[in-house]
Amino acid sequence: MSNAQLGMMLCRKGAYITTVGDHKAEFFYIIRSGTVRVTKEIDIRGESRSTTLTPGDFFGVVSTMSHHPHIDTAQALDEVKIITVKKDQFQFLIQNNNAVAMNIINGFSKRVRQLNKELVQKSGSGKGEVGPHTLFMSGEVYVKSSRFNEAYFLYTKYIEEAPRGEFVPKAKARIAKIKPYAKQQVELEHDTSFTRRYPDGCMIFGEGQKGSELYIIQKGTVKITKIINSKEIILAILKPGDMFGEMALLEDKPRSASAICNSDTDIMVISRSNFKKMVSEQPQIITKLTILLAERIWGTTKLIENANMDDYVGRLYDWLSVELEKADISPNKKDSFKFNFGLEELVKIVGVPKENTDDALSKLLSNHKVAEKDGKVVTSDLSEIRSQSAYFKKMDKIKKKRIHN
């Protein structure tokens, strides 16, 4: 099939077109005639779990563009004719429809913010809209953990963006104390170059900060984090080639999360004006942005599903299974595998409370097929991760069903 030849599919009434958990979504769909009901796996406050789609509507885009298992179920409500589109046909589809493509991207960007808000609410935090005050409050969390590079950055940005803010005197006092211990971050203050080198542990931008730049990792890794209930939660660990910081440029809103170097990192910086020019002139940039946002939506949806589990050990196994799905690794094999994060990062990703961390990790490591070596989580049997994840999910559903009955 060439890029010009999109597929066509006829579905009978009641047929399932996609199912939650279907592996490796190969197509997304455009309804030509008929109606389709799409049902989400998770409950989002203020939203219906089911949506009825009509001719012209898209579905399955997130899972297909991120090349991950489906996160919703689509069923034909009557006889339906559907156009099928492969991931590599997306650029062809939008190359003469820039406005349509930007509508998809802007819709995805808003969806990421909605899901981030839901994730915060799932944690039990009453945190509202982010803004300059978020910078100061996050700085307070990092300074208590003696992470002075991050704290220094956040306090200075708070003062820049809220020079008359109520916490300015406190922020100035904190800066005076910690500046000698934040030399690496201080040295980066006036770097406006096109390519920048950030040492491990330095902050690139903070949650609540105004955004005017987008970043592409050339070397190293970057953590995307949020502070929830005075704890750092890791949303993602990005690698070379990954792009981040796009949402603040697309929506002209404060940063919805922080970016911190997880190793010595080289980054290419793209300004707002250059970004707009690239989007209008280079369709491949739109495709890359769509893939990026699809991955964000898929990953945050999985985090919300994970946060719904009551058993912290179950959360650990579940997220290891999710990471295997992200890496397109078959969890049914009995092969060994090394994850790109350690136990400390794992408990932050799934939000295990400090008082429960030792017990949860002890139970995880009691399984001799799971260990930590050279600061990274490793397993000697991929199928064990899948098996344990499925077991804990099943037990969680049984427990919740009993409670509701």
mmCIF file of C-alpha atoms in Angstrom:
data_model
loop_
_atom_site.group_PDB
_atom_site.id
_atom_site.type_symbol
_atom_site.label_atom_id
_atom_site.label_comp_id
_atom_site.label_asym_id
_atom_site.label_seq_id
_atom_site.Cartn_x
_atom_site.Cartn_y
_atom_site.Cartn_z
ATOM 1 C CA MET A 1 0.000 0.000 0.000
ATOM 2 C CA SER A 2 1.442 3.382 -1.020
ATOM 3 C CA ASN A 3 1.016 6.496 1.054
ATOM 4 C CA ALA A 4 -1.748 7.585 -1.335
ATOM 5 C CA GLN A 5 -3.742 4.399 -0.761
ATOM 6 C CA LEU A 6 -5.570 4.582 2.535
ATOM 7 C CA GLY A 7 -7.480 1.455 3.507
ATOM 8 C CA MET A 8 -11.215 0.913 3.814
ATOM 9 C CA MET A 9 -13.038 -1.348 6.257
ATOM 10 C CA LEU A 10 -16.689 -2.353 6.670
ATOM 11 C CA CYS A 11 -17.846 -3.281 10.187
ATOM 12 C CA ARG A 12 -21.134 -4.888 11.102
ATOM 13 C CA LYS A 13 -23.317 -3.576 13.915
ATOM 14 C CA GLY A 14 -21.906 -4.650 17.286
ATOM 15 C CA ALA A 15 -18.416 -5.415 15.937
ATOM 16 C CA TYR A 16 -15.441 -4.433 18.102
ATOM 17 C CA ILE A 17 -12.959 -2.363 16.105
ATOM 18 C CA THR A 18 -10.434 -1.836 18.911
ATOM 19 C CA THR A 19 -10.206 -3.355 22.383
ATOM 20 C CA VAL A 20 -8.299 -2.096 25.428
ATOM 21 C CA GLY A 21 -4.959 -3.876 25.617
ATOM 22 C CA ASP A 22 -4.802 -4.893 21.944
ATOM 23 C CA HIS A 23 -1.083 -5.003 21.249
ATOM 24 C CA LYS A 24 0.745 -2.822 18.744
ATOM 25 C CA ALA A 25 -1.990 -0.662 17.284
ATOM 26 C CA GLU A 26 -1.314 -0.613 13.538
ATOM 27 C CA PHE A 27 -4.050 1.726 12.307
ATOM 28 C CA PHE A 28 -6.128 4.655 13.380
ATOM 29 C CA TYR A 29 -9.549 5.200 11.888
ATOM 30 C CA ILE A 30 -11.698 7.881 10.254
ATOM 31 C CA ILE A 31 -15.431 7.226 10.173
ATOM 32 C CA ARG A 32 -16.885 7.541 6.677
ATOM 33 C CA SER A 33 -20.440 6.462 7.532
ATOM 34 C CA GLY A 34 -22.227 5.111 10.583
ATOM 35 C CA THR A 35 -21.581 5.634 14.299
ATOM 36 C CA VAL A 36 -19.002 4.225 16.711
ATOM 37 C CA ARG A 37 -18.989 4.174 20.519
ATOM 38 C CA VAL A 38 -15.558 4.689 22.085
ATOM 39 C CA THR A 39 -15.232 3.704 25.751
ATOM 40 C CA LYS A 40 -12.257 4.709 27.895
ATOM 41 C CA GLU A 41 -10.719 2.332 30.421
ATOM 42 C CA ILE A 42 -10.370 5.024 33.094
ATOM 43 C CA ASP A 43 -12.795 7.456 34.710
ATOM 44 C CA ILE A 44 -11.940 11.144 34.315
ATOM 45 C CA ARG A 45 -13.785 13.635 36.511
ATOM 46 C CA GLY A 46 -16.400 15.579 34.575
ATOM 47 C CA GLU A 47 -16.206 13.279 31.538
ATOM 48 C CA SER A 48 -18.357 10.426 30.296
ATOM 49 C CA ARG A 49 -16.486 7.147 29.840
ATOM 50 C CA SER A 50 -18.240 6.625 26.496
ATOM 51 C CA THR A 51 -18.390 8.926 23.473
ATOM 52 C CA THR A 52 -20.415 8.417 20.299
ATOM 53 C CA LEU A 53 -18.502 9.328 17.138
ATOM 54 C CA THR A 54 -19.988 10.198 13.754
ATOM 55 C CA PRO A 55 -18.709 10.564 10.147
ATOM 56 C CA GLY A 56 -15.503 12.601 9.955
ATOM 57 C CA ASP A 57 -14.387 11.729 13.495
ATOM 58 C CA PHE A 58 -11.030 10.063 14.212
ATOM 59 C CA PHE A 59 -10.298 7.375 16.804
ATOM 60 C CA GLY A 60 -7.340 5.185 17.732
ATOM 61 C CA VAL A 61 -4.860 7.976 16.917
ATOM 62 C CA VAL A 62 -3.123 7.982 20.319
ATOM 63 C CA SER A 63 -2.306 4.274 20.392
ATOM 64 C CA THR A 64 -1.341 4.110 16.710
ATOM 65 C CA MET A 65 0.927 7.168 16.666
ATOM 66 C CA SER A 66 2.605 6.080 19.923
ATOM 67 C CA HIS A 67 2.693 2.462 18.620
ATOM 68 C CA HIS A 68 1.377 1.108 21.907
ATOM 69 C CA PRO A 69 -1.586 -1.093 22.903
ATOM 70 C CA HIS A 70 -5.044 0.475 22.673
ATOM 71 C CA ILE A 71 -6.253 2.444 25.708
ATOM 72 C CA ASP A 72 -9.925 2.423 24.733
ATOM 73 C CA THR A 73 -12.524 0.158 23.136
ATOM 74 C CA ALA A 74 -14.387 1.074 19.936
ATOM 75 C CA GLN A 75 -17.608 -0.698 18.926
ATOM 76 C CA ALA A 76 -19.785 -0.183 15.836
ATOM 77 C CA LEU A 77 -23.300 0.961 16.811
ATOM 78 C CA ASP A 78 -24.594 0.203 13.319
ATOM 79 C CA GLU A 79 -23.029 -0.786 10.003
ATOM 80 C CA VAL A 80 -19.941 1.381 9.699
ATOM 81 C CA LYS A 81 -17.570 2.248 6.862
ATOM 82 C CA ILE A 82 -14.143 3.256 8.137
ATOM 83 C CA ILE A 83 -10.991 4.626 6.509
ATOM 84 C CA THR A 84 -7.866 2.980 7.981
ATOM 85 C CA VAL A 85 -4.635 4.960 8.276
ATOM 86 C CA LYS A 86 -1.206 3.569 9.141
ATOM 87 C CA LYS A 87 1.226 5.537 11.292
ATOM 88 C CA ASP A 88 3.582 6.123 8.353
ATOM 89 C CA GLN A 89 0.679 7.491 6.269
ATOM 90 C CA PHE A 90 -0.107 10.274 8.733
ATOM 91 C CA GLN A 91 2.330 12.741 7.156
ATOM 92 C CA PHE A 92 0.762 12.145 3.733
ATOM 93 C CA LEU A 93 -2.694 12.621 5.219
ATOM 94 C CA ILE A 94 -1.912 16.020 6.749
ATOM 95 C CA GLN A 95 0.612 17.479 4.290
ATOM 96 C CA ASN A 96 -2.109 19.460 2.487
ATOM 97 C CA ASN A 97 -4.219 19.928 5.622
ATOM 98 C CA ASN A 98 -2.034 21.905 8.010
ATOM 99 C CA ALA A 99 -5.045 23.323 9.853
ATOM 100 C CA VAL A 100 -6.450 19.834 10.501
ATOM 101 C CA ALA A 101 -3.060 18.651 11.737
ATOM 102 C CA MET A 102 -2.720 21.588 14.134
ATOM 103 C CA ASN A 103 -6.241 20.924 15.436
ATOM 104 C CA ILE A 104 -5.161 17.368 16.271
ATOM 105 C CA ILE A 105 -1.992 18.629 17.971
ATOM 106 C CA ASN A 106 -3.803 21.320 19.965
ATOM 107 C CA GLY A 107 -6.460 18.796 20.973
ATOM 108 C CA PHE A 108 -3.754 16.390 22.128
ATOM 109 C CA SER A 109 -1.997 19.152 24.063
ATOM 110 C CA LYS A 110 -5.207 20.003 25.934
ATOM 111 C CA ARG A 111 -5.763 16.303 26.603
ATOM 112 C CA VAL A 112 -2.324 15.993 28.205
ATOM 113 C CA ARG A 113 -3.168 18.880 30.552
ATOM 114 C CA GLN A 114 -6.523 17.289 31.443
ATOM 115 C CA LEU A 115 -4.834 13.988 32.243
ATOM 116 C CA ASN A 116 -2.103 15.695 34.292
ATOM 117 C CA LYS A 117 -4.819 17.451 36.306
ATOM 118 C CA GLU A 118 -6.598 14.123 36.847
ATOM 119 C CA LEU A 119 -3.337 12.508 37.983
ATOM 120 C CA VAL A 120 -2.847 15.251 40.575
ATOM 121 C CA GLN A 121 -6.431 14.824 41.814
ATOM 122 C CA LYS A 122 -6.002 11.040 42.032
ATOM 123 C CA SER A 123 -3.139 11.678 44.428
ATOM 124 C CA GLY A 124 -5.515 13.455 46.794
ATOM 125 C CA SER A 125 -3.812 16.801 46.274
ATOM 126 C CA GLY A 126 -5.986 19.878 46.115
ATOM 127 C CA LYS A 127 -3.469 21.648 43.911
ATOM 128 C CA GLY A 128 -5.092 24.130 41.535
ATOM 129 C CA GLU A 129 -3.729 25.947 38.505
ATOM 130 C CA VAL A 130 0.036 26.216 38.211
ATOM 131 C CA GLY A 131 1.762 29.601 38.173
ATOM 132 C CA PRO A 132 4.622 31.514 39.837
ATOM 133 C CA HIS A 133 3.545 30.287 43.301
ATOM 134 C CA THR A 134 4.160 26.723 42.055
ATOM 135 C CA LEU A 135 7.813 27.612 41.460
ATOM 136 C CA PHE A 136 8.267 28.731 45.064
ATOM 137 C CA MET A 137 6.413 25.761 46.574
ATOM 138 C CA SER A 138 8.435 23.314 44.478
ATOM 139 C CA GLY A 139 11.621 25.076 45.572
ATOM 140 C CA GLU A 140 10.626 24.439 49.192
ATOM 141 C CA VAL A 141 10.380 20.698 48.488
ATOM 142 C CA TYR A 142 13.797 20.526 46.830
ATOM 143 C CA VAL A 143 15.594 22.640 49.428
ATOM 144 C CA LYS A 144 14.382 20.290 52.185
ATOM 145 C CA SER A 145 15.939 17.409 50.231
ATOM 146 C CA SER A 146 19.236 19.334 49.882
ATOM 147 C CA ARG A 147 18.779 19.454 46.103
ATOM 148 C CA PHE A 148 20.150 22.935 45.838
ATOM 149 C CA ASN A 149 20.515 23.221 42.045
ATOM 150 C CA GLU A 150 16.787 22.682 41.528
ATOM 151 C CA ALA A 151 15.817 24.837 44.521
ATOM 152 C CA TYR A 152 18.036 27.733 43.396
ATOM 153 C CA PHE A 153 16.564 27.640 39.886
ATOM 154 C CA LEU A 154 12.972 27.618 41.153
ATOM 155 C CA TYR A 155 13.466 30.452 43.644
ATOM 156 C CA THR A 156 15.166 32.679 41.050
ATOM 157 C CA LYS A 157 12.445 32.040 38.469
ATOM 158 C CA TYR A 158 9.755 32.750 41.065
ATOM 159 C CA ILE A 159 11.297 36.163 41.781
ATOM 160 C CA GLU A 160 11.613 36.904 38.039
ATOM 161 C CA GLU A 161 7.964 36.073 37.356
ATOM 162 C CA ALA A 162 6.437 37.471 40.562
ATOM 163 C CA PRO A 163 8.748 40.318 41.691
ATOM 164 C CA ARG A 164 6.074 41.516 44.136
ATOM 165 C CA GLY A 165 4.938 38.048 45.194
ATOM 166 C CA GLU A 166 4.241 37.293 48.848
ATOM 167 C CA PHE A 167 7.105 34.777 49.047
ATOM 168 C CA VAL A 168 9.808 37.002 47.506
ATOM 169 C CA PRO A 169 11.499 37.834 50.861
ATOM 170 C CA LYS A 170 11.664 34.126 51.742
ATOM 171 C CA ALA A 171 12.920 33.226 48.268
ATOM 172 C CA LYS A 172 15.707 35.825 48.469
ATOM 173 C CA ALA A 173 16.740 34.544 51.896
ATOM 174 C CA ARG A 174 16.828 30.955 50.611
ATOM 175 C CA ILE A 175 18.900 31.967 47.573
ATOM 176 C CA ALA A 176 21.469 33.724 49.755
ATOM 177 C CA LYS A 177 21.940 30.532 51.787
ATOM 178 C CA ILE A 178 22.038 27.939 49.014
ATOM 179 C CA LYS A 179 23.803 29.808 46.185
ATOM 180 C CA PRO A 180 27.282 28.530 47.207
ATOM 181 C CA TYR A 181 25.944 24.959 46.896
ATOM 182 C CA ALA A 182 24.266 25.495 43.505
ATOM 183 C CA LYS A 183 27.295 26.506 41.454
ATOM 184 C CA GLN A 184 26.400 24.302 38.457
ATOM 185 C CA GLN A 185 22.944 25.851 38.177
ATOM 186 C CA VAL A 186 24.287 29.372 38.728
ATOM 187 C CA GLU A 187 26.736 28.946 35.831
ATOM 188 C CA LEU A 188 23.828 28.192 33.472
ATOM 189 C CA GLU A 189 21.843 31.335 34.328
ATOM 190 C CA HIS A 190 22.792 33.453 31.332
ATOM 191 C CA ASP A 191 23.260 30.716 28.734
ATOM 192 C CA THR A 192 21.063 31.625 25.736
ATOM 193 C CA SER A 193 22.955 29.599 23.130
ATOM 194 C CA PHE A 194 21.294 27.377 20.514
ATOM 195 C CA THR A 195 22.919 24.270 21.986
ATOM 196 C CA ARG A 196 23.445 23.935 25.736
ATOM 197 C CA ARG A 197 25.186 21.504 28.050
ATOM 198 C CA TYR A 198 23.499 20.808 31.383
ATOM 199 C CA PRO A 199 25.212 18.892 34.220
ATOM 200 C CA ASP A 200 23.406 16.040 35.969
ATOM 201 C CA GLY A 201 20.827 17.326 38.474
ATOM 202 C CA CYS A 202 20.376 20.763 36.914
ATOM 203 C CA MET A 203 16.916 22.078 36.071
ATOM 204 C CA ILE A 204 15.973 23.131 32.540
ATOM 205 C CA PHE A 205 12.570 24.564 33.414
ATOM 206 C CA GLY A 206 10.177 24.417 36.353
ATOM 207 C CA GLU A 207 6.487 23.629 36.719
ATOM 208 C CA GLY A 208 4.569 26.915 36.662
ATOM 209 C CA GLN A 209 7.242 28.793 34.681
ATOM 210 C CA LYS A 210 6.393 30.731 31.524
ATOM 211 C CA GLY A 211 7.664 28.900 28.457
ATOM 212 C CA SER A 212 9.262 30.312 25.319
ATOM 213 C CA GLU A 213 11.500 27.438 24.214
ATOM 214 C CA LEU A 214 11.239 23.836 23.052
ATOM 215 C CA TYR A 215 14.062 21.339 23.583
ATOM 216 C CA ILE A 216 15.491 18.324 21.751
ATOM 217 C CA ILE A 217 17.868 15.994 23.605
ATOM 218 C CA GLN A 218 21.080 15.327 21.690
ATOM 219 C CA LYS A 219 22.899 13.417 24.424
ATOM 220 C CA GLY A 220 21.951 12.263 27.928
ATOM 221 C CA THR A 221 18.596 11.820 29.669
ATOM 222 C CA VAL A 222 15.996 14.167 31.177
ATOM 223 C CA LYS A 223 13.351 13.540 33.869
ATOM 224 C CA ILE A 224 9.921 15.133 33.501
ATOM 225 C CA THR A 225 8.549 15.586 37.028
ATOM 226 C CA LYS A 226 5.742 17.092 39.109
ATOM 227 C CA ILE A 227 5.537 17.862 42.808
ATOM 228 C CA ILE A 228 2.412 16.208 44.241
ATOM 229 C CA ASN A 229 1.715 16.260 47.983
ATOM 230 C CA SER A 230 5.267 17.545 48.594
ATOM 231 C CA LYS A 231 6.751 14.553 46.737
ATOM 232 C CA GLU A 232 8.575 14.464 43.429
ATOM 233 C CA ILE A 233 6.712 12.237 40.960
ATOM 234 C CA ILE A 234 8.521 11.199 37.782
ATOM 235 C CA LEU A 235 6.223 11.350 34.752
ATOM 236 C CA ALA A 236 8.788 10.248 32.170
ATOM 237 C CA ILE A 237 12.487 9.722 31.535
ATOM 238 C CA LEU A 238 13.425 11.053 28.095
ATOM 239 C CA LYS A 239 16.328 9.915 25.924
ATOM 240 C CA PRO A 240 18.344 11.302 22.961
ATOM 241 C CA GLY A 241 16.101 12.364 20.084
ATOM 242 C CA ASP A 242 13.145 13.111 22.358
ATOM 243 C CA MET A 243 11.484 16.528 22.259
ATOM 244 C CA PHE A 244 9.954 18.292 25.271
ATOM 245 C CA GLY A 245 8.606 21.671 26.358
ATOM 246 C CA GLU A 246 6.198 21.847 23.426
ATOM 247 C CA MET A 247 2.980 22.319 25.412
ATOM 248 C CA ALA A 248 3.852 25.759 26.776
ATOM 249 C CA LEU A 249 4.529 26.913 23.204
ATOM 250 C CA LEU A 250 1.375 25.373 21.743
ATOM 251 C CA GLU A 251 -0.996 26.755 24.387
ATOM 252 C CA ASP A 252 0.957 29.755 25.700
ATOM 253 C CA LYS A 253 0.384 28.541 29.259
ATOM 254 C CA PRO A 254 2.799 27.950 32.160
ATOM 255 C CA ARG A 255 4.871 24.775 32.139
ATOM 256 C CA SER A 256 2.762 21.852 33.376
ATOM 257 C CA ALA A 257 5.785 19.941 34.730
ATOM 258 C CA SER A 258 9.498 20.365 35.449
ATOM 259 C CA ALA A 259 12.436 19.098 33.388
ATOM 260 C CA ILE A 260 15.586 17.993 35.241
ATOM 261 C CA CYS A 261 18.739 16.460 33.787
ATOM 262 C CA ASN A 262 19.109 12.825 34.800
ATOM 263 C CA SER A 263 22.710 12.777 33.542
ATOM 264 C CA ASP A 264 25.090 15.221 31.869
ATOM 265 C CA THR A 265 22.973 16.322 28.913
ATOM 266 C CA ASP A 266 23.385 18.184 25.608
ATOM 267 C CA ILE A 267 20.247 19.940 24.369
ATOM 268 C CA MET A 268 19.235 21.796 21.216
ATOM 269 C CA VAL A 269 16.966 24.779 21.909
ATOM 270 C CA ILE A 270 14.220 26.036 19.573
ATOM 271 C CA SER A 271 12.631 29.450 20.180
ATOM 272 C CA ARG A 272 8.904 30.175 19.862
ATOM 273 C CA SER A 273 9.349 32.081 16.569
ATOM 274 C CA ASN A 274 11.475 29.327 15.033
ATOM 275 C CA PHE A 275 9.018 26.710 16.281
ATOM 276 C CA LYS A 276 6.064 28.364 14.508
ATOM 277 C CA LYS A 277 8.101 28.635 11.310
ATOM 278 C CA MET A 278 9.138 24.978 11.485
ATOM 279 C CA VAL A 279 5.552 23.809 12.028
ATOM 280 C CA SER A 280 4.278 25.736 8.992
ATOM 281 C CA GLU A 281 7.124 24.710 6.673
ATOM 282 C CA GLN A 282 7.989 21.158 7.753
ATOM 283 C CA PRO A 283 5.171 18.545 7.890
ATOM 284 C CA GLN A 284 7.562 16.075 9.532
ATOM 285 C CA ILE A 285 7.683 18.356 12.585
ATOM 286 C CA ILE A 286 3.891 18.092 12.885
ATOM 287 C CA THR A 287 4.169 14.307 12.641
ATOM 288 C CA LYS A 288 6.864 14.241 15.336
ATOM 289 C CA LEU A 289 4.767 16.474 17.601
ATOM 290 C CA THR A 290 1.733 14.240 17.105
ATOM 291 C CA ILE A 291 3.769 11.163 18.038
ATOM 292 C CA LEU A 292 5.243 12.973 21.039
ATOM 293 C CA LEU A 293 1.863 14.080 22.390
ATOM 294 C CA ALA A 294 0.329 10.665 21.681
ATOM 295 C CA GLU A 295 3.079 9.102 23.803
ATOM 296 C CA ARG A 296 2.394 11.636 26.578
ATOM 297 C CA ILE A 297 -1.342 10.827 26.540
ATOM 298 C CA TRP A 298 -0.731 7.083 26.502
ATOM 299 C CA GLY A 299 1.861 7.266 29.286
ATOM 300 C CA THR A 300 -0.206 9.546 31.536
ATOM 301 C CA THR A 301 -3.280 7.356 31.018
ATOM 302 C CA LYS A 302 -1.210 4.402 32.205
ATOM 303 C CA LEU A 303 -0.029 6.415 35.233
ATOM 304 C CA ILE A 304 -3.648 7.154 36.166
ATOM 305 C CA GLU A 305 -4.552 3.465 35.788
ATOM 306 C CA ASN A 306 -1.567 2.653 37.995
ATOM 307 C CA ALA A 307 -2.611 5.228 40.621
ATOM 308 C CA ASN A 308 -6.011 3.496 40.822
ATOM 309 C CA MET A 309 -4.351 0.342 42.204
ATOM 310 C CA ASP A 310 -4.380 0.057 46.005
ATOM 311 C CA ASP A 311 -1.462 -2.379 46.379
ATOM 312 C CA TYR A 312 1.898 -0.605 46.096
ATOM 313 C CA VAL A 313 3.733 -3.795 45.109
ATOM 314 C CA GLY A 314 1.151 -4.237 42.371
ATOM 315 C CA ARG A 315 1.886 -0.703 41.188
ATOM 316 C CA LEU A 316 5.596 -1.522 40.932
ATOM 317 C CA TYR A 317 5.000 -4.644 38.829
ATOM 318 C CA ASP A 318 2.383 -2.852 36.732
ATOM 319 C CA TRP A 319 4.759 -0.029 35.837
ATOM 320 C CA LEU A 320 7.566 -2.426 34.950
ATOM 321 C CA SER A 321 5.088 -4.091 32.582
ATOM 322 C CA VAL A 322 4.136 -0.688 31.121
ATOM 323 C CA GLU A 323 7.805 0.104 30.497
ATOM 324 C CA LEU A 324 8.144 -3.162 28.564
ATOM 325 C CA GLU A 325 5.165 -2.129 26.430
ATOM 326 C CA LYS A 326 6.792 1.260 25.826
ATOM 327 C CA ALA A 327 10.010 -0.413 24.706
ATOM 328 C CA ASP A 328 8.044 -2.807 22.457
ATOM 329 C CA ILE A 329 9.495 -5.765 24.361
ATOM 330 C CA SER A 330 7.423 -8.943 24.431
ATOM 331 C CA PRO A 331 6.736 -9.688 28.122
ATOM 332 C CA ASN A 332 5.931 -13.306 27.280
ATOM 333 C CA LYS A 333 9.576 -14.252 26.736
ATOM 334 C CA LYS A 334 11.760 -15.663 29.491
ATOM 335 C CA ASP A 335 14.619 -13.323 28.539
ATOM 336 C CA SER A 336 16.466 -10.973 30.884
ATOM 337 C CA PHE A 337 16.049 -7.193 30.628
ATOM 338 C CA LYS A 338 17.632 -4.060 32.114
ATOM 339 C CA PHE A 339 15.370 -1.050 32.658
ATOM 340 C CA ASN A 340 16.695 2.513 32.267
ATOM 341 C CA PHE A 341 15.885 3.499 35.873
ATOM 342 C CA GLY A 342 16.599 2.317 39.403
ATOM 343 C CA LEU A 343 14.393 1.429 42.360
ATOM 344 C CA GLU A 344 14.433 4.980 43.735
ATOM 345 C CA GLU A 345 13.089 6.318 40.444
ATOM 346 C CA LEU A 346 10.549 3.490 40.162
ATOM 347 C CA VAL A 347 8.900 4.316 43.507
ATOM 348 C CA LYS A 348 8.748 7.992 42.481
ATOM 349 C CA ILE A 349 7.109 7.141 39.161
ATOM 350 C CA VAL A 350 4.276 5.190 40.803
ATOM 351 C CA GLY A 351 4.017 7.464 43.849
ATOM 352 C CA VAL A 352 4.702 5.052 46.705
ATOM 353 C CA PRO A 353 4.506 7.036 49.986
ATOM 354 C CA LYS A 354 7.789 7.283 51.897
ATOM 355 C CA GLU A 355 6.401 5.313 54.844
ATOM 356 C CA ASN A 356 5.459 2.408 52.530
ATOM 357 C CA THR A 357 8.565 2.380 50.340
ATOM 358 C CA ASP A 358 10.752 -0.053 52.312
ATOM 359 C CA ASP A 359 7.969 -2.622 52.636
ATOM 360 C CA ALA A 360 6.976 -2.400 48.950
ATOM 361 C CA LEU A 361 10.569 -2.740 47.734
ATOM 362 C CA SER A 362 11.262 -5.595 50.145
ATOM 363 C CA LYS A 363 8.310 -7.532 48.726
ATOM 364 C CA LEU A 364 9.327 -6.742 45.148
ATOM 365 C CA LEU A 365 12.910 -7.902 45.722
ATOM 366 C CA SER A 366 11.757 -11.064 47.498
ATOM 367 C CA ASN A 367 11.097 -12.263 43.952
ATOM 368 C CA HIS A 368 14.539 -13.581 42.959
ATOM 369 C CA LYS A 369 13.790 -12.745 39.315
ATOM 370 C CA VAL A 370 13.856 -9.001 40.084
ATOM 371 C CA ALA A 371 16.920 -7.089 41.328
ATOM 372 C CA GLU A 372 18.839 -3.827 41.108
ATOM 373 C CA LYS A 373 22.297 -3.879 39.505
ATOM 374 C CA ASP A 374 24.503 -0.862 38.815
ATOM 375 C CA GLY A 375 21.650 1.426 39.834
ATOM 376 C CA LYS A 376 19.154 -0.080 37.355
ATOM 377 C CA VAL A 377 16.223 -2.458 37.828
ATOM 378 C CA VAL A 378 16.825 -5.802 36.094
ATOM 379 C CA THR A 379 14.767 -8.940 35.594
ATOM 380 C CA SER A 380 15.989 -12.393 34.638
ATOM 381 C CA ASP A 381 12.552 -13.365 33.291
ATOM 382 C CA LEU A 382 10.336 -10.967 31.322
ATOM 383 C CA SER A 383 7.345 -13.289 31.565
ATOM 384 C CA GLU A 384 7.477 -13.024 35.374
ATOM 385 C CA ILE A 385 6.860 -9.258 35.170
ATOM 386 C CA ARG A 386 3.807 -9.790 32.970
ATOM 387 C CA SER A 387 2.509 -12.596 35.187
ATOM 388 C CA GLN A 388 2.859 -10.628 38.436
ATOM 389 C CA SER A 389 1.346 -7.497 36.889
ATOM 390 C CA ALA A 390 -1.676 -9.453 35.632
ATOM 391 C CA TYR A 391 -2.098 -11.115 39.052
ATOM 392 C CA PHE A 392 -2.098 -7.843 41.006
ATOM 393 C CA LYS A 393 -4.471 -6.193 38.513
ATOM 394 C CA LYS A 394 -6.877 -9.111 38.803
ATOM 395 C CA MET A 395 -6.761 -9.034 42.613
ATOM 396 C CA ASP A 396 -7.305 -5.259 42.613
ATOM 397 C CA LYS A 397 -10.432 -5.637 40.457
ATOM 398 C CA ILE A 398 -11.777 -8.452 42.662
ATOM 399 C CA LYS A 399 -11.231 -6.360 45.800
ATOM 400 C CA LYS A 400 -12.953 -3.301 44.339
ATOM 401 C CA LYS A 401 -15.851 -5.405 43.057
ATOM 402 C CA ARG A 402 -16.408 -6.811 46.566
ATOM 403 C CA ILE A 403 -16.387 -3.313 48.056
ATOM 404 C CA HIS A 404 -18.928 -2.021 45.513
ATOM 405 C CA ASN A 405 -21.174 -5.034 46.069
#
